[in-house]
mmCIF file of C-alpha atoms in Angstrom:
data_model
loop_
_atom_site.group_PDB
_atom_site.id
_atom_site.type_symbol
_atom_site.label_atom_id
_atom_site.label_comp_id
_atom_site.label_asym_id
_atom_site.label_seq_id
_atom_site.Cartn_x
_atom_site.Cartn_y
_atom_site.Cartn_z
ATOM 1 C CA UNK A 1 -18.069 -9.160 20.671
ATOM 2 C CA UNK A 2 -17.185 -8.404 17.054
ATOM 3 C CA UNK A 3 -13.324 -8.316 16.749
ATOM 4 C CA UNK A 4 -10.672 -8.365 14.105
ATOM 5 C CA UNK A 5 -7.204 -9.503 14.984
ATOM 6 C CA UNK A 6 -4.098 -9.441 12.708
ATOM 7 C CA UNK A 7 -0.561 -10.752 12.715
ATOM 8 C CA UNK A 8 2.101 -9.968 12.743
ATOM 9 C CA UNK A 9 1.945 -6.369 14.075
ATOM 10 C CA UNK A 10 4.900 -5.486 11.928
ATOM 11 C CA UNK A 11 7.059 -7.060 9.272
ATOM 12 C CA UNK A 12 10.299 -6.241 7.405
ATOM 13 C CA UNK A 13 11.164 -7.878 4.141
ATOM 14 C CA UNK A 14 13.517 -7.311 1.291
ATOM 15 C CA UNK A 15 12.416 -5.966 -1.948
ATOM 16 C CA UNK A 16 11.332 -8.790 -4.347
ATOM 17 C CA UNK A 17 10.474 -11.187 -1.579
ATOM 18 C CA UNK A 18 6.865 -12.549 -0.998
ATOM 19 C CA UNK A 19 5.053 -12.178 2.332
ATOM 20 C CA UNK A 20 1.726 -13.326 3.943
ATOM 21 C CA UNK A 21 -0.230 -11.380 6.564
ATOM 22 C CA UNK A 22 -2.894 -13.085 8.769
ATOM 23 C CA UNK A 23 -6.383 -12.051 9.918
ATOM 24 C CA UNK A 24 -8.686 -13.876 12.435
ATOM 25 C CA UNK A 25 -12.195 -12.483 13.090
ATOM 26 C CA UNK A 26 -15.193 -13.184 15.286
ATOM 27 C CA UNK A 27 -17.761 -10.982 13.611
ATOM 28 C CA UNK A 28 -21.079 -12.628 13.145
ATOM 29 C CA UNK A 29 -23.297 -12.603 11.126
ATOM 30 C CA UNK A 30 -20.709 -11.947 8.516
ATOM 31 C CA UNK A 31 -21.288 -10.032 5.208
ATOM 32 C CA UNK A 32 -17.771 -9.557 3.698
ATOM 33 C CA UNK A 33 -14.188 -9.348 4.410
ATOM 34 C CA UNK A 34 -11.956 -6.656 2.849
ATOM 35 C CA UNK A 35 -8.328 -5.858 2.753
ATOM 36 C CA UNK A 36 -7.235 -2.239 2.653
ATOM 37 C CA UNK A 37 -3.675 -0.599 2.250
ATOM 38 C CA UNK A 38 -3.119 2.563 4.195
ATOM 39 C CA UNK A 39 0.028 4.712 3.333
ATOM 40 C CA UNK A 40 1.105 6.954 6.190
ATOM 41 C CA UNK A 41 -0.969 10.143 6.292
ATOM 42 C CA UNK A 42 -3.478 8.773 3.737
ATOM 43 C CA UNK A 43 -6.859 7.238 3.812
ATOM 44 C CA UNK A 44 -7.265 3.414 3.404
ATOM 45 C CA UNK A 45 -7.417 2.161 -0.144
ATOM 46 C CA UNK A 46 -9.538 -0.993 -0.946
ATOM 47 C CA UNK A 47 -7.386 -3.986 -2.309
ATOM 48 C CA UNK A 48 -9.906 -6.893 -2.236
ATOM 49 C CA UNK A 49 -13.358 -7.749 -1.053
ATOM 50 C CA UNK A 50 -14.608 -11.242 -0.429
ATOM 51 C CA UNK A 51 -18.104 -12.580 0.535
ATOM 52 C CA UNK A 52 -18.493 -15.625 2.701
ATOM 53 C CA UNK A 53 -18.788 -17.920 -0.346
ATOM 54 C CA UNK A 54 -15.502 -16.747 -1.944
ATOM 55 C CA UNK A 55 -12.199 -18.519 -1.089
ATOM 56 C CA UNK A 56 -9.760 -16.251 -2.882
ATOM 57 C CA UNK A 57 -9.569 -12.949 -4.704
ATOM 58 C CA UNK A 58 -6.555 -11.461 -6.489
ATOM 59 C CA UNK A 59 -5.687 -7.830 -7.280
ATOM 60 C CA UNK A 60 -2.430 -7.721 -9.251
ATOM 61 C CA UNK A 61 0.360 -8.850 -6.854
ATOM 62 C CA UNK A 62 -2.158 -9.145 -3.934
ATOM 63 C CA UNK A 63 -4.084 -12.342 -3.288
ATOM 64 C CA UNK A 64 -6.446 -12.682 -0.390
ATOM 65 C CA UNK A 65 -7.788 -15.950 0.934
ATOM 66 C CA UNK A 66 -10.787 -16.530 3.139
ATOM 67 C CA UNK A 67 -11.889 -19.600 5.205
ATOM 68 C CA UNK A 68 -15.185 -18.742 6.524
ATOM 69 C CA UNK A 69 -15.423 -21.886 8.617
ATOM 70 C CA UNK A 70 -12.299 -21.097 10.748
ATOM 71 C CA UNK A 71 -12.838 -17.268 10.317
ATOM 72 C CA UNK A 72 -9.416 -16.783 8.976
ATOM 73 C CA UNK A 73 -8.161 -14.723 6.080
ATOM 74 C CA UNK A 74 -4.625 -14.090 4.625
ATOM 75 C CA UNK A 75 -3.197 -11.493 2.228
ATOM 76 C CA UNK A 76 -0.270 -12.636 0.219
ATOM 77 C CA UNK A 77 1.939 -10.149 -1.451
ATOM 78 C CA UNK A 78 4.106 -11.475 -4.312
ATOM 79 C CA UNK A 79 7.448 -9.867 -5.476
ATOM 80 C CA UNK A 80 7.338 -6.957 -3.073
ATOM 81 C CA UNK A 81 8.149 -3.445 -4.057
ATOM 82 C CA UNK A 82 9.311 -0.473 -2.105
ATOM 83 C CA UNK A 83 5.969 1.124 -2.583
ATOM 84 C CA UNK A 84 4.224 -1.789 -0.833
ATOM 85 C CA UNK A 85 5.566 -0.287 2.520
ATOM 86 C CA UNK A 86 2.325 0.644 4.197
ATOM 87 C CA UNK A 87 -0.229 -0.637 6.818
ATOM 88 C CA UNK A 88 -2.439 -3.490 5.583
ATOM 89 C CA UNK A 89 -5.709 -3.707 7.384
ATOM 90 C CA UNK A 90 -8.136 -6.593 7.521
ATOM 91 C CA UNK A 91 -11.736 -5.125 7.692
ATOM 92 C CA UNK A 92 -14.864 -7.127 8.231
ATOM 93 C CA UNK A 93 -18.405 -5.976 7.519
ATOM 94 C CA UNK A 94 -21.053 -7.560 9.664
ATOM 95 C CA UNK A 95 -24.409 -8.118 8.084
ATOM 96 C CA UNK A 96 -26.406 -5.072 8.977
ATOM 97 C CA UNK A 97 -29.139 -4.533 6.476
ATOM 98 C CA UNK A 98 -26.805 -3.505 3.738
ATOM 99 C CA UNK A 99 -25.361 -0.327 5.215
ATOM 100 C CA UNK A 100 -22.087 -2.121 5.651
ATOM 101 C CA UNK A 101 -20.384 -0.464 8.522
ATOM 102 C CA UNK A 102 -16.792 -1.697 8.720
ATOM 103 C CA UNK A 103 -14.854 -3.223 11.663
ATOM 104 C CA UNK A 104 -11.147 -2.688 11.412
ATOM 105 C CA UNK A 105 -8.267 -4.709 12.566
ATOM 106 C CA UNK A 106 -5.079 -2.947 13.910
ATOM 107 C CA UNK A 107 -3.307 -3.581 10.660
ATOM 108 C CA UNK A 108 0.100 -5.128 9.823
ATOM 109 C CA UNK A 109 2.867 -2.390 9.286
ATOM 110 C CA UNK A 110 4.960 -3.653 6.323
ATOM 111 C CA UNK A 111 8.412 -2.241 5.519
ATOM 112 C CA UNK A 112 10.043 -3.296 2.173
ATOM 113 C CA UNK A 113 13.759 -2.580 2.315
ATOM 114 C CA UNK A 114 16.010 -2.389 -0.814
ATOM 115 C CA UNK B 1 -10.330 8.510 -11.026
ATOM 116 C CA UNK B 2 -12.927 10.285 -8.663
ATOM 117 C CA UNK B 3 -11.873 10.805 -5.257
ATOM 118 C CA UNK B 4 -13.429 11.655 -1.801
ATOM 119 C CA UNK B 5 -12.115 15.022 -0.714
ATOM 120 C CA UNK B 6 -11.901 16.269 2.918
ATOM 121 C CA UNK B 7 -11.276 19.664 4.175
ATOM 122 C CA UNK B 8 -9.422 21.067 6.104
ATOM 123 C CA UNK B 9 -6.496 18.646 6.276
ATOM 124 C CA UNK B 10 -5.681 19.769 9.840
ATOM 125 C CA UNK B 11 -7.963 21.598 12.244
ATOM 126 C CA UNK B 12 -6.788 22.836 15.553
ATOM 127 C CA UNK B 13 -9.548 23.898 17.942
ATOM 128 C CA UNK B 14 -9.869 24.940 21.567
ATOM 129 C CA UNK B 15 -11.582 22.623 23.954
ATOM 130 C CA UNK B 16 -15.391 23.350 24.130
ATOM 131 C CA UNK B 17 -15.551 24.857 20.676
ATOM 132 C CA UNK B 18 -17.660 23.652 17.853
ATOM 133 C CA UNK B 19 -15.945 22.139 14.936
ATOM 134 C CA UNK B 20 -17.158 21.154 11.439
ATOM 135 C CA UNK B 21 -15.478 18.688 9.192
ATOM 136 C CA UNK B 22 -16.273 18.682 5.638
ATOM 137 C CA UNK B 23 -16.315 15.985 2.988
ATOM 138 C CA UNK B 24 -17.215 15.896 -0.749
ATOM 139 C CA UNK B 25 -18.018 12.242 -1.567
ATOM 140 C CA UNK B 26 -17.812 10.864 -5.033
ATOM 141 C CA UNK B 27 -20.691 12.340 -6.979
ATOM 142 C CA UNK B 28 -22.823 9.326 -7.737
ATOM 143 C CA UNK B 29 -22.423 7.556 -4.436
ATOM 144 C CA UNK B 30 -25.295 6.797 -2.305
ATOM 145 C CA UNK B 31 -23.994 5.787 1.121
ATOM 146 C CA UNK B 32 -21.838 7.913 3.251
ATOM 147 C CA UNK B 33 -19.715 7.270 6.343
ATOM 148 C CA UNK B 34 -17.569 8.802 8.990
ATOM 149 C CA UNK B 35 -14.774 6.942 10.741
ATOM 150 C CA UNK B 36 -12.111 8.113 13.261
ATOM 151 C CA UNK B 37 -8.697 6.993 14.098
ATOM 152 C CA UNK B 38 -7.026 7.971 17.314
ATOM 153 C CA UNK B 39 -3.248 8.101 16.966
ATOM 154 C CA UNK B 40 -1.887 4.599 17.151
ATOM 155 C CA UNK B 41 -5.227 2.848 17.441
ATOM 156 C CA UNK B 42 -7.639 1.231 15.003
ATOM 157 C CA UNK B 43 -9.968 2.949 12.701
ATOM 158 C CA UNK B 44 -13.443 2.976 14.361
ATOM 159 C CA UNK B 45 -16.866 3.336 12.729
ATOM 160 C CA UNK B 46 -18.835 6.554 13.820
ATOM 161 C CA UNK B 47 -21.960 6.749 11.678
ATOM 162 C CA UNK B 48 -23.423 5.687 8.253
ATOM 163 C CA UNK B 49 -25.869 7.947 6.274
ATOM 164 C CA UNK B 50 -28.353 7.068 3.435
ATOM 165 C CA UNK B 51 -31.248 8.743 1.886
ATOM 166 C CA UNK B 52 -30.783 11.861 4.018
ATOM 167 C CA UNK B 53 -30.832 10.172 7.355
ATOM 168 C CA UNK B 54 -28.632 8.352 9.764
ATOM 169 C CA UNK B 55 -28.832 4.537 9.125
ATOM 170 C CA UNK B 56 -26.453 3.377 11.835
ATOM 171 C CA UNK B 57 -24.275 4.872 14.445
ATOM 172 C CA UNK B 58 -21.834 3.608 17.116
ATOM 173 C CA UNK B 59 -21.627 4.318 20.792
ATOM 174 C CA UNK B 60 -18.977 6.938 20.189
ATOM 175 C CA UNK B 61 -21.484 8.896 18.129
ATOM 176 C CA UNK B 62 -23.360 10.622 21.017
ATOM 177 C CA UNK B 63 -25.348 13.832 21.153
ATOM 178 C CA UNK B 64 -22.240 15.938 20.688
ATOM 179 C CA UNK B 65 -21.980 14.546 17.124
ATOM 180 C CA UNK B 66 -24.224 15.317 14.185
ATOM 181 C CA UNK B 67 -24.095 14.855 10.420
ATOM 182 C CA UNK B 68 -25.649 16.651 7.481
ATOM 183 C CA UNK B 69 -25.794 16.608 3.771
ATOM 184 C CA UNK B 70 -26.709 20.249 3.341
ATOM 185 C CA UNK B 71 -26.643 20.725 -0.387
ATOM 186 C CA UNK B 72 -26.507 17.356 -2.147
ATOM 187 C CA UNK B 73 -22.679 17.370 -2.495
ATOM 188 C CA UNK B 74 -21.187 18.113 0.829
ATOM 189 C CA UNK B 75 -21.292 15.646 3.945
ATOM 190 C CA UNK B 76 -20.418 17.309 7.181
ATOM 191 C CA UNK B 77 -19.594 16.099 10.644
ATOM 192 C CA UNK B 78 -20.227 18.516 13.452
ATOM 193 C CA UNK B 79 -18.853 18.083 16.968
ATOM 194 C CA UNK B 80 -20.758 20.579 19.232
ATOM 195 C CA UNK B 81 -18.467 20.936 22.125
ATOM 196 C CA UNK B 82 -15.147 19.445 21.594
ATOM 197 C CA UNK B 83 -13.237 17.469 24.238
ATOM 198 C CA UNK B 84 -9.590 16.583 24.478
ATOM 199 C CA UNK B 85 -10.408 12.917 23.540
ATOM 200 C CA UNK B 86 -11.931 14.131 20.248
ATOM 201 C CA UNK B 87 -8.450 14.543 19.000
ATOM 202 C CA UNK B 88 -8.110 12.032 16.096
ATOM 203 C CA UNK B 89 -7.963 11.516 12.316
ATOM 204 C CA UNK B 90 -11.476 11.685 11.032
ATOM 205 C CA UNK B 91 -12.167 9.891 7.704
ATOM 206 C CA UNK B 92 -15.127 10.258 5.332
ATOM 207 C CA UNK B 93 -15.965 7.503 3.153
ATOM 208 C CA UNK B 94 -18.672 6.875 0.386
ATOM 209 C CA UNK B 95 -19.993 3.856 -1.442
ATOM 210 C CA UNK B 96 -21.868 3.452 -4.674
ATOM 211 C CA UNK B 97 -24.720 1.130 -3.841
ATOM 212 C CA UNK B 98 -25.966 -1.598 -1.597
ATOM 213 C CA UNK B 99 -23.914 -4.524 -3.103
ATOM 214 C CA UNK B 100 -20.569 -5.486 -1.855
ATOM 215 C CA UNK B 101 -18.731 -2.417 -3.228
ATOM 216 C CA UNK B 102 -15.693 -0.871 -1.628
ATOM 217 C CA UNK B 103 -15.966 2.137 0.587
ATOM 218 C CA UNK B 104 -13.808 4.932 -0.885
ATOM 219 C CA UNK B 105 -11.943 6.950 1.777
ATOM 220 C CA UNK B 106 -10.790 10.417 1.710
ATOM 221 C CA UNK B 107 -7.313 11.350 3.137
ATOM 222 C CA UNK B 108 -8.770 12.539 6.434
ATOM 223 C CA UNK B 109 -8.858 15.555 8.697
ATOM 224 C CA UNK B 110 -6.456 15.600 11.628
ATOM 225 C CA UNK B 111 -8.369 17.164 14.484
ATOM 226 C CA UNK B 112 -6.317 18.465 17.341
ATOM 227 C CA UNK B 113 -8.083 19.874 20.522
ATOM 228 C CA UNK B 114 -5.946 21.981 22.805
#
């Protein structure tokens, strides 16, 4: 069964600190892996997209890594800011003829405290 | 920056009534999606739509659900006879083309069935 698991469920860090969120997936065949940020009451916003041939992708202070052999990904946030407080969702797209339905993880709820 | 817009932001409906959720995708996008998120749970894929027809749908998307793009700009999700378990946040998303492009999400419609 296609699944996406994330850890930790929640995380509290101090402003300015770094953190790393983890994602494991069992989706096969695999097209791409995405990280989304979801603020409370808002829709998800895309941070990064990686295909199976890409190992890392950066977007400002966000850096995602992908190991397609072990089916693991991580999202590293550098120098956290209060506005980084949100849910971070790992999302995998199975290969499905290009229509790209998305399979969502449950997310990691990050709280950045001053 | 162009956005996906959804209306209404909150819909309250009696069980058994029909409800139509509306979305205006980004204007030059070609692929359209509906997802739902039951409170406290993962975002789940419902249906994808391309070239004026459904390209893929999940098990959730049964005969009570339908989608339409009536006028080339709006994209609607209709639930024919709502049930209590249809209470959720419904997200519309759109994507530009078939390559690994991000899906852009609206901020959702919160549907409450009484």
